[in-house]
Structure formats: structure tokens, C-alpha cells
Amino acid sequence: MFLKLLKTDLLPLAVILLVPLFIIGGALFPHKALLPADLLSGYPAWQGSFESQKISNGLLSDVMLQFYPWRKLAYEEAQTTGRFPLWNPYELTGQPLVANAQSALFYPPNFLLHWIRPENVVAICAYFNLILLGICTLYFCREIDLTKTASLFAAITGMLSGPVIVWLGYPIVNSMASFPLMLLAGEKILNGRRLIPWIGALGVGIGLSILGGHPETTFYICVAFGLYFLLRLIVKKPGFKKGLLWLGAVLAGIFIGLLIGAIQWIPFIEFLSHSATLSEGGRSMGGTQIFFSNDWRYNLSTIVTFLIPNFFGSPVTHNYFWPFPNYQNYNEQTVYFGLIPLALSFSVLFNRRRRSQASILIGISLLFLAVAWRLPGFEVVNHIPPFSLLLNSRLKMLASLMLAMVAGIGLDDWMNPEQNDRSSSRYRIPALLPVIFSLTLFGVIGFANLFFPNLNFHDSRYQAFIEHLVYQVFNINQPQIMVSIAVPAFFLLLCLLYWRRIISRAWFGFSVITITLIELVVIAWQYNPVTDKSLVYPEIPLVSLIRQESQPFRTLSTDLSLFPPNAGAAYRIAQIEGYDYPVSSSIFDLYRAQGGDKVSHRQVWSFNYPLVDWLNIRYVISAVPIQKNGYSLVLDQPSYKVYRNENAFPRAYMVYDYQVIEDKAKLLETMVSTPEILKEKALFSQIPPNIPAVNDLLIDKIPAEVEFLSYRMDRSVLKVNSARAGFLVMSDLYTKGWKATIDGQPTSVLNSDYAYRAVYVPEGQHQVEFYYQPYSFTLSKTLSLLGVLILLSLWLYHGFVVHKISVISL
């Protein structure tokens, strides 16, 4: 049955497989990568190291400064050890890597990092997401009885919609791509078609979303799917037993999905529970009033981008301008999914024969937009856990994806021969309103551009924006603007020809698909730039210099624009600063106690902080000269200077005394006020177990020798030679997942100095090994394997039953 359906949909499938090549095709060439590597040339550390580049899209910095370095670490570790690392020691003073979720190392395309370089995996992952989204949208629309043409139209619109394109290099799209698969599985279950395989398909969709690495998006699509399924269940009005069966089938699929994704969500939840991100109250950006936020007035202005995607400019054309006080950027604002799809989905609202699927998708979309825009009354959702922890403005992206499916329903209605009579086709007229409004808006701006060379706006706050809008946005030299003008004009002409029956339904459908495809490709063109692989973290003087150190060390940048956070991970250089979610509450407490600001995820450390020397910060990168004892200039570049801190303490060292300060706030205060105590004592919040009394007679004996024999991401080996027993202290972040051995024998890892590690080492020469092996990962890996086994068992059982029935019938 499936193969027969596949054969009948061969042409739409071929189109879906080819469409992503318009966006990422250039990355398939041997020396190219789907990475915004050119933006590195904008940072002083890389200036002069390769030919200056024009930065194509500066808004994609996270792709280069977070996701790529994490993938590179995973690739290099997999080549050496055969497995992915669980810990990242190269940002802050260490962070879990798998548990941060956004590394998404177990998402199927990223699993290729065991064998394929990350520069190539980026394009493979993007292609996988686009075709997964497109194929599942196609079959979801086929399942609700849309024609091939309408289904293909919805699939192309969803694949190339603005939110998918702007977040293509982010784990957001990983987690969003399986949403149509979940809807498809839900429809199959509601139609009572072979529950067992579609229970498994729903589990795969949820599991893929979890493994995709963006828990926020996974939560959103689960809410959207849950609302959709429950409303469809109510509309279908099944009997009690059948309704209970269908609901049980969905719950079974959710259970399988949670099992499959356990390897990602269990470590994440554990890390989140000890993070500053959670203690800060999450990421919901709003006021104190439960039902009202002032931001709604400014957020509503983004409605215009449903009609004109680049109304406020674009980072690709370097003319983005947001005139209002609330936070926005092009990515966060984007809702555009095509003017023709918008018109067709708008017409569905006025169709008396509207399908229940369309009504539900429109209703959920409007609800999500109301919450995202913080409209009065709907603001309450932003204060309800877990929504209060999330950046709910991103609910807009799912609204665009669902409306793309509604657009397919709209096109199907337009092409339905049963709706050609005048009384039933009046709903088509309102579809022209968005198109006419778009043309009118461009006409007004164009008129002002031609006849009013000097504009004086009554409110000076918006004078710059009006000038920007009239003289830069309305620039016919930009292909994006030209296509935004041409599409509504073509659509009006197309409607006229269709209604006059000059062209057939087939030609109308083909033309709508073609025009929409061209429009969305032009708008998406180069948003995710394809750059030369030689630009991806090349060797630079800064790195060549500090790599000469034989023992572990950290760097500090006085300005994040010099050598940005996480970039050091690509070179295996540890940085004290970091840019990540979540962030351990311990390192944030330490940062804030020394004078750091209240932003946990983007820390900017000062070289004057009391604990800089103790935290093994060997090199300081600064744009201005530093005059401080122990700091020697070792690299003088035109845009930055590098100083070696001779006072930096080693990463690991021995102490022979300890002090217990049960009040952790007082312990932290002691560290910051008297940092020299850390060189003599280990500070604990409780008495360390099984530790002999300290022998003061040997304090002045021969100093201990501590040397790293190896320092890997989640495993370090040290040689310790000490004339007396004491504590080996290591200024790498402590979590319960760290374990240790001394000469191969297990020993306890102690939480020392508020946030760091220590082990008690007997006198003499010993080999000490630290390794990261959290129980949460061991448990979650087992559960994920169990989920995969259950999934395979269901599908094998179903295949066996179907085959047996077929044989009997023959």
C-alpha cells in the first residue's frame, strides 16, 4: 500500500528532494561549507589572517560560535576515542556538552560526525531537515484528502517558509522538522488506519524532535500537536471505546518518543535543575502584570512582515532597522511564508465548506500568534510554567508552518470543481485583500520615494526609520524587493485568467507553485551563506602562540568582540567566558560575586577579578595596554594585544589543609575576599568523609609535583608526587557525574572551593584519573535503546501480521 502511494506521488517527491538544493546546493562542492565562516573576519583575532571578507549575514554568529565548535569537538573526540564526549572543558570552567541539549550529538544526521567532518555534516543536516519536513507535510496533506498539487504546494511553502530558513543552521529546525510527521501520525490514528505502525511513527517524530536539541521548540510542537489531536478527536465524535483507543494510541506514541529521546532530555533536565538559567526564572521576557505587557503594541507591527518580509530590512542586504524599544531581530521577527500562500490561507476563513483540519490549524496559529505578540489577556500564558521559562515569541514560527498547510487546503478549495459556482466561490474575493494591501503599501512608499526627497516625520524617534523605509527598503536594485512587488501583480493577473477560464485548473495550480517557489527561493537566497572551507577557523597568530603551553590553561578576553566565547573550543583552547544555555549556577555565582552582571549566559570577565589568577587564566587578550604586575606582553597585533599572566595558578595542585564553611554564601565570600587562602587550603561546605587529621609537621617539606599526562574532554590523567598526603585540587567545574581513581582504585571526588573538584591523595607517587560518567547518561542511554527496541518490535510485529494475512488471503 505504501509503495503504491509512493509510486503515485513520485513527481511531488522528486520536486521535494530537489527544492533544498536551491538553498544549500552550493555546499555540495568539495571546498564549500554551509557555514557563515566569513563573519570571523569581523573579529580582531582573525583580522589579517586571511583576506578580509564581506560578512554575508552577521545574525548567524551562533552557528559559527556555538554549534560548529561543539560539532568539531565531537568529531575530533570520536576520531580519537570512538565515542562522543559528554563534557566540554573549553568554556567557562567546564560545561556538560551532551546535557546542554543544543549540541544535539545524537540527532541522526549529527551521528555522522563519527565518520564525516563537521563542515560536511552541517549541509547534510540541513538537507535532512528540509526533506523530512517537506515529505511529511506532503503526506499529511494527502491524508486529509488534498490533491497532489495542493499537497506539493503546502510542502514547498513549509520547507521554504521564513522561520525554517532563518533558523536552518540552528537546532530549532532539527526539533521543528518532525512536526508534520506527528500530525500525519495523529491523522492516521484518528482515521483508524493500522494503529501499530503509526504509534511507532508518532514516537519517531517526538524522539527526533527531542534529539534535535532544542527543548523549547519540542515543547511548542508537542503543545500544538496535543491541541490539534484533541480538537480533531472532539470534531470526529467517536464512541467512548474508540476515542479511548485512539487516545491510548497517542499516549503510547508519546511514551515511545520519550524513551527514544531519553538520551537527550534526561541529562538536560538534570543539568537544568542545577543551572542559573532556571534560578533566574527562565527566558520569558515580559513585565510584571499577568494580563498585560506594553510590548504588544510594538510586536503587532510585525504583522506587516506577513505581507512584506523585508519591510524592516534584512541582514543579508545589511539594512535591517527595528525602530521600537522592545527586543527584536530579523530571525526572531520572521513570520513570512509567501504572499500567495497567505492569500490562499486567508480565503479559507471565508469558505463555508471549511474543513475541520483547516479550522483547527488556523485557531492554533492565531492562539500562538496572540501569545507570541503578548496581546492583552493572552499575556497570562507567558506567566504559566513552563511557558514562563521559555522565549515564547518563537511560537510565531509554528504559526507560519501551520498556515503553510492551511494554504494547501486553500489551493485545493480553489481548484475544486464543485466550488466553481458563484455562490460558493465568493470566499475567493477576500484572498485578494492581502495582495492588494501589499501592492498599495509598496505604491505609497514608492510615491514618497519619487516625489518627496526630504521627509519630516512628526515624531523624531521614528524619523530615521521612515527615511530607512522609503530610501533603503524600497530599493528596486534588491532582488528581494523586486520579487515582493512582482508576486502580487502576477497573482492578480493569474486570478483574472483563471476566473475568466483562460487557463485551466491544472495551469493555475502549476503557476501558483512556480511563482511561490521562485519568490521563496529569492527571499531565502544566501541567507544561509555557503563559504569556502579555508575560512572555517584557520590558524591565527593568537592560537599559534598560546598553543605552546604544555599544561592546561585558560584565556580571558576583556571584550567579547576580540576572541568571542566558544570560539576557543574550535582550537581546543579553554576560555573563562562563555555563551551558552543553560549555565551552571556555581560558575554564575562565582562570576557575580566578583562583580559580574546579572546575565548568566554571556559572561564578560575582568582581569582584575580576585579569582583570575587562581582560575588558571594564563593569557589575557585586550584591545588596550594592561599595566599590571606579572603581566608581560607576548603578542602585539594592530587590533589586540596578548599578555601572559605569570601569576596564574596551575589547573591542578596539592594543598595540605582544609577548612569547613557550612554557609555556602560565606564560603563564596571568603574565596573572593581572600583568594590567597585557596593556595593553602581546600574549602568545603561539609566535612569531607574518611580524611585523616592534618599533620602540620610536614607543611614546609618538599613541594608536590603535579603534572597532566593527558587532558581530554571528559577524561584527564595526572601524575602526583607528594611527600605527604593531601588534597589534589583542580579548578575544573564539579558536578556529581565526575569520578576519580588513584592508581586504578576508585576514590571520592569532593566538591571543593564552592564549585570545583578535589580528591584526597596519599603520600608518594600516584596516578590520578578524573573521568566524567554521569548516572543520568547511563540510565538515559539504556532507556533510549529500550525505546528503539520497542519501536522495532512494533514494526516487525505489524509486518509479520500483515504478511500472514496476505498469505492466508492468497
mmCIF file of C-alpha atoms in Angstrom, residues 170-382:
data_model
loop_
_atom_site.group_PDB
_atom_site.id
_atom_site.type_symbol
_atom_site.label_atom_id
_atom_site.label_comp_id
_atom_site.label_asym_id
_atom_site.label_seq_id
_atom_site.Cartn_x
_atom_site.Cartn_y
_atom_site.Cartn_z
ATOM 1 C CA TYR A 170 20.162 26.048 14.426
ATOM 2 C CA PRO A 171 18.861 23.093 16.449
ATOM 3 C CA ILE A 172 15.490 24.868 16.336
ATOM 4 C CA VAL A 173 14.820 23.431 12.872
ATOM 5 C CA ASN A 174 16.063 19.999 13.981
ATOM 6 C CA SER A 175 13.331 19.967 16.613
ATOM 7 C CA MET A 176 10.679 21.512 14.353
ATOM 8 C CA ALA A 177 11.196 19.350 11.244
ATOM 9 C CA SER A 178 9.310 16.333 12.615
ATOM 10 C CA PHE A 179 6.152 18.319 13.462
ATOM 11 C CA PRO A 180 4.379 17.347 10.194
ATOM 12 C CA LEU A 181 5.281 13.705 10.877
ATOM 13 C CA MET A 182 3.498 13.942 14.233
ATOM 14 C CA LEU A 183 0.430 15.495 12.575
ATOM 15 C CA LEU A 184 0.451 12.768 9.917
ATOM 16 C CA ALA A 185 0.643 10.035 12.560
ATOM 17 C CA GLY A 186 -2.166 11.718 14.513
ATOM 18 C CA GLU A 187 -4.421 11.804 11.436
ATOM 19 C CA LYS A 188 -3.663 8.159 10.655
ATOM 20 C CA ILE A 189 -4.596 7.182 14.203
ATOM 21 C CA LEU A 190 -7.812 9.237 14.040
ATOM 22 C CA ASN A 191 -8.712 7.523 10.773
ATOM 23 C CA GLY A 192 -8.166 4.131 12.421
ATOM 24 C CA ARG A 193 -5.585 3.049 9.893
ATOM 25 C CA ARG A 194 -3.169 0.443 11.221
ATOM 26 C CA LEU A 195 -2.579 1.881 14.666
ATOM 27 C CA ILE A 196 0.597 -0.044 15.468
ATOM 28 C CA PRO A 197 2.923 1.388 12.786
ATOM 29 C CA TRP A 198 1.584 4.915 13.299
ATOM 30 C CA ILE A 199 2.048 4.696 17.044
ATOM 31 C CA GLY A 200 5.666 3.997 16.172
ATOM 32 C CA ALA A 201 5.749 6.871 13.659
ATOM 33 C CA LEU A 202 4.457 9.277 16.310
ATOM 34 C CA GLY A 203 7.168 8.009 18.670
ATOM 35 C CA VAL A 204 9.801 8.604 15.974
ATOM 36 C CA GLY A 205 8.530 12.152 15.430
ATOM 37 C CA ILE A 206 8.668 13.019 19.124
ATOM 38 C CA GLY A 207 12.012 11.256 19.562
ATOM 39 C CA LEU A 208 13.550 13.113 16.616
ATOM 40 C CA SER A 209 12.308 16.422 17.994
ATOM 41 C CA ILE A 210 13.860 15.728 21.405
ATOM 42 C CA LEU A 211 17.154 14.588 19.870
ATOM 43 C CA GLY A 212 17.079 17.705 17.671
ATOM 44 C CA GLY A 213 18.497 19.675 20.566
ATOM 45 C CA HIS A 214 16.029 22.473 21.257
ATOM 46 C CA PRO A 215 13.733 21.551 24.184
ATOM 47 C CA GLU A 216 11.862 24.838 23.853
ATOM 48 C CA THR A 217 10.769 24.011 20.288
ATOM 49 C CA THR A 218 9.973 20.402 21.217
ATOM 50 C CA PHE A 219 7.645 21.675 23.935
ATOM 51 C CA TYR A 220 5.927 24.011 21.466
ATOM 52 C CA ILE A 221 5.309 21.362 18.819
ATOM 53 C CA CYS A 222 4.027 18.932 21.454
ATOM 54 C CA VAL A 223 1.566 21.578 22.660
ATOM 55 C CA ALA A 224 0.496 22.248 19.059
ATOM 56 C CA PHE A 225 0.106 18.547 18.304
ATOM 57 C CA GLY A 226 -1.798 17.917 21.551
ATOM 58 C CA LEU A 227 -4.261 20.730 20.808
ATOM 59 C CA TYR A 228 -4.689 19.562 17.229
ATOM 60 C CA PHE A 229 -5.327 15.936 18.158
ATOM 61 C CA LEU A 230 -7.767 16.696 20.988
ATOM 62 C CA LEU A 231 -9.771 19.140 18.849
ATOM 63 C CA ARG A 232 -9.876 16.682 15.935
ATOM 64 C CA LEU A 233 -10.995 13.968 18.353
ATOM 65 C CA ILE A 234 -13.850 16.189 19.555
ATOM 66 C CA VAL A 235 -14.888 17.010 15.982
ATOM 67 C CA LYS A 236 -14.917 13.361 14.892
ATOM 68 C CA LYS A 237 -17.157 12.391 17.850
ATOM 69 C CA PRO A 238 -16.123 8.756 18.106
ATOM 70 C CA GLY A 239 -17.699 6.389 20.582
ATOM 71 C CA PHE A 240 -16.229 6.108 24.061
ATOM 72 C CA LYS A 241 -14.280 2.919 23.350
ATOM 73 C CA LYS A 242 -12.888 4.097 20.024
ATOM 74 C CA GLY A 243 -11.986 7.512 21.417
ATOM 75 C CA LEU A 244 -10.242 5.886 24.350
ATOM 76 C CA LEU A 245 -8.377 3.570 21.949
ATOM 77 C CA TRP A 246 -7.160 6.487 19.822
ATOM 78 C CA LEU A 247 -6.139 8.498 22.853
ATOM 79 C CA GLY A 248 -4.295 5.474 24.234
ATOM 80 C CA ALA A 249 -2.515 5.054 20.898
ATOM 81 C CA VAL A 250 -1.263 8.658 21.064
ATOM 82 C CA LEU A 251 -0.127 8.235 24.667
ATOM 83 C CA ALA A 252 1.738 5.078 23.637
ATOM 84 C CA GLY A 253 3.444 7.007 20.835
ATOM 85 C CA ILE A 254 4.421 9.765 23.257
ATOM 86 C CA PHE A 255 5.833 7.169 25.654
ATOM 87 C CA ILE A 256 7.952 5.612 22.884
ATOM 88 C CA GLY A 257 9.134 9.075 21.813
ATOM 89 C CA LEU A 258 10.179 9.926 25.363
ATOM 90 C CA LEU A 259 12.108 6.676 25.569
ATOM 91 C CA ILE A 260 13.886 7.288 22.252
ATOM 92 C CA GLY A 261 14.791 10.836 23.275
ATOM 93 C CA ALA A 262 15.783 9.911 26.837
ATOM 94 C CA ILE A 263 19.485 10.115 25.990
ATOM 95 C CA GLN A 264 18.945 13.830 25.405
ATOM 96 C CA TRP A 265 16.209 15.010 27.752
ATOM 97 C CA ILE A 266 17.200 13.232 30.980
ATOM 98 C CA PRO A 267 20.764 14.693 31.124
ATOM 99 C CA PHE A 268 19.324 18.068 30.080
ATOM 100 C CA ILE A 269 16.729 18.112 32.857
ATOM 101 C CA GLU A 270 19.381 17.142 35.399
ATOM 102 C CA PHE A 271 21.695 19.939 34.233
ATOM 103 C CA LEU A 272 18.851 22.459 34.027
ATOM 104 C CA SER A 273 17.855 21.743 37.624
ATOM 105 C CA HIS A 274 21.310 22.955 38.797
ATOM 106 C CA SER A 275 21.579 25.867 36.390
ATOM 107 C CA ALA A 276 21.483 29.627 36.698
ATOM 108 C CA THR A 277 19.056 29.626 33.776
ATOM 109 C CA LEU A 278 16.408 28.002 35.973
ATOM 110 C CA SER A 279 17.211 30.040 39.075
ATOM 111 C CA GLU A 280 16.923 33.262 37.052
ATOM 112 C CA GLY A 281 13.373 32.338 36.143
ATOM 113 C CA GLY A 282 13.974 31.228 32.555
ATOM 114 C CA ARG A 283 13.791 33.275 29.378
ATOM 115 C CA SER A 284 10.282 34.717 29.339
ATOM 116 C CA MET A 285 10.685 38.398 28.531
ATOM 117 C CA GLY A 286 7.809 40.412 29.928
ATOM 118 C CA GLY A 287 6.527 42.755 32.556
ATOM 119 C CA THR A 288 5.114 42.093 35.984
ATOM 120 C CA GLN A 289 1.434 42.363 35.011
ATOM 121 C CA ILE A 290 -0.159 38.987 34.435
ATOM 122 C CA PHE A 291 -2.620 40.026 31.715
ATOM 123 C CA PHE A 292 -0.864 42.983 30.119
ATOM 124 C CA SER A 293 2.516 43.809 28.601
ATOM 125 C CA ASN A 294 3.463 47.073 26.922
ATOM 126 C CA ASP A 295 5.338 45.120 24.258
ATOM 127 C CA TRP A 296 2.159 44.052 22.479
ATOM 128 C CA ARG A 297 1.893 47.382 20.646
ATOM 129 C CA TYR A 298 5.355 47.046 19.156
ATOM 130 C CA ASN A 299 5.018 43.318 18.493
ATOM 131 C CA LEU A 300 1.885 43.873 16.431
ATOM 132 C CA SER A 301 3.934 45.901 13.972
ATOM 133 C CA THR A 302 5.465 42.635 12.770
ATOM 134 C CA ILE A 303 2.110 41.791 11.150
ATOM 135 C CA VAL A 304 3.356 43.740 8.158
ATOM 136 C CA THR A 305 6.094 41.148 7.631
ATOM 137 C CA PHE A 306 3.392 38.616 6.742
ATOM 138 C CA LEU A 307 2.988 40.751 3.606
ATOM 139 C CA ILE A 308 6.485 42.145 3.023
ATOM 140 C CA PRO A 309 9.210 40.004 4.613
ATOM 141 C CA ASN A 310 11.902 42.671 4.410
ATOM 142 C CA PHE A 311 9.762 45.613 5.490
ATOM 143 C CA PHE A 312 12.299 46.361 8.233
ATOM 144 C CA GLY A 313 15.229 45.410 6.019
ATOM 145 C CA SER A 314 17.333 42.272 6.141
ATOM 146 C CA PRO A 315 20.754 41.255 7.499
ATOM 147 C CA VAL A 316 21.606 39.915 4.026
ATOM 148 C CA THR A 317 21.239 43.383 2.490
ATOM 149 C CA HIS A 318 22.691 44.957 5.658
ATOM 150 C CA ASN A 319 19.800 47.367 6.122
ATOM 151 C CA TYR A 320 17.825 45.857 8.984
ATOM 152 C CA PHE A 321 16.287 48.544 11.202
ATOM 153 C CA TRP A 322 13.908 47.994 14.143
ATOM 154 C CA PRO A 323 12.595 51.356 15.435
ATOM 155 C CA PHE A 324 10.807 50.169 18.574
ATOM 156 C CA PRO A 325 12.247 49.780 22.111
ATOM 157 C CA ASN A 326 11.480 46.076 22.661
ATOM 158 C CA TYR A 327 13.991 43.442 21.611
ATOM 159 C CA GLN A 328 13.724 42.165 18.044
ATOM 160 C CA ASN A 329 15.956 40.877 15.311
ATOM 161 C CA TYR A 330 15.218 39.551 11.855
ATOM 162 C CA ASN A 331 15.294 35.904 12.933
ATOM 163 C CA GLU A 332 13.024 36.400 15.923
ATOM 164 C CA GLN A 333 10.606 38.517 13.910
ATOM 165 C CA THR A 334 10.267 36.392 10.770
ATOM 166 C CA VAL A 335 6.787 35.021 10.047
ATOM 167 C CA TYR A 336 6.676 35.233 6.241
ATOM 168 C CA PHE A 337 5.670 32.096 4.343
ATOM 169 C CA GLY A 338 4.806 33.606 0.957
ATOM 170 C CA LEU A 339 2.250 36.169 -0.164
ATOM 171 C CA ILE A 340 0.228 33.736 -2.296
ATOM 172 C CA PRO A 341 0.109 31.111 0.499
ATOM 173 C CA LEU A 342 -1.038 33.886 2.857
ATOM 174 C CA ALA A 343 -3.778 34.889 0.424
ATOM 175 C CA LEU A 344 -4.964 31.318 -0.038
ATOM 176 C CA SER A 345 -4.930 30.553 3.695
ATOM 177 C CA PHE A 346 -6.812 33.832 4.305
ATOM 178 C CA SER A 347 -9.509 32.727 1.854
ATOM 179 C CA VAL A 348 -10.117 29.572 3.892
ATOM 180 C CA LEU A 349 -11.544 31.744 6.669
ATOM 181 C CA PHE A 350 -14.406 32.751 4.362
ATOM 182 C CA ASN A 351 -15.169 29.328 2.923
ATOM 183 C CA ARG A 352 -18.479 27.956 4.214
ATOM 184 C CA ARG A 353 -17.263 24.447 3.434
ATOM 185 C CA ARG A 354 -14.161 24.854 5.558
ATOM 186 C CA ARG A 355 -12.571 21.573 6.649
ATOM 187 C CA SER A 356 -12.196 20.877 10.343
ATOM 188 C CA GLN A 357 -8.422 20.454 9.917
ATOM 189 C CA ALA A 358 -8.186 23.980 8.490
ATOM 190 C CA SER A 359 -10.262 25.490 11.287
ATOM 191 C CA ILE A 360 -8.142 23.803 13.940
ATOM 192 C CA LEU A 361 -4.818 24.759 12.356
ATOM 193 C CA ILE A 362 -5.966 28.374 11.934
ATOM 194 C CA GLY A 363 -7.233 28.505 15.520
ATOM 195 C CA ILE A 364 -3.994 27.162 16.985
ATOM 196 C CA SER A 365 -1.980 29.525 14.784
ATOM 197 C CA LEU A 366 -3.935 32.559 15.959
ATOM 198 C CA LEU A 367 -3.569 31.442 19.581
ATOM 199 C CA PHE A 368 0.198 31.062 19.162
ATOM 200 C CA LEU A 369 0.467 34.478 17.492
ATOM 201 C CA ALA A 370 -1.546 36.101 20.294
ATOM 202 C CA VAL A 371 0.785 34.637 22.930
ATOM 203 C CA ALA A 372 3.908 35.437 20.918
ATOM 204 C CA TRP A 373 2.831 39.026 20.416
ATOM 205 C CA ARG A 374 1.828 39.284 24.106
ATOM 206 C CA LEU A 375 -1.640 40.595 23.286
ATOM 207 C CA PRO A 376 -3.682 41.792 26.298
ATOM 208 C CA GLY A 377 -5.247 38.822 28.061
ATOM 209 C CA PHE A 378 -3.027 36.292 26.325
ATOM 210 C CA GLU A 379 -0.069 37.628 28.303
ATOM 211 C CA VAL A 380 -1.146 35.333 31.119
ATOM 212 C CA VAL A 381 0.263 32.342 29.204
ATOM 213 C CA ASN A 382 3.753 33.830 29.499
#
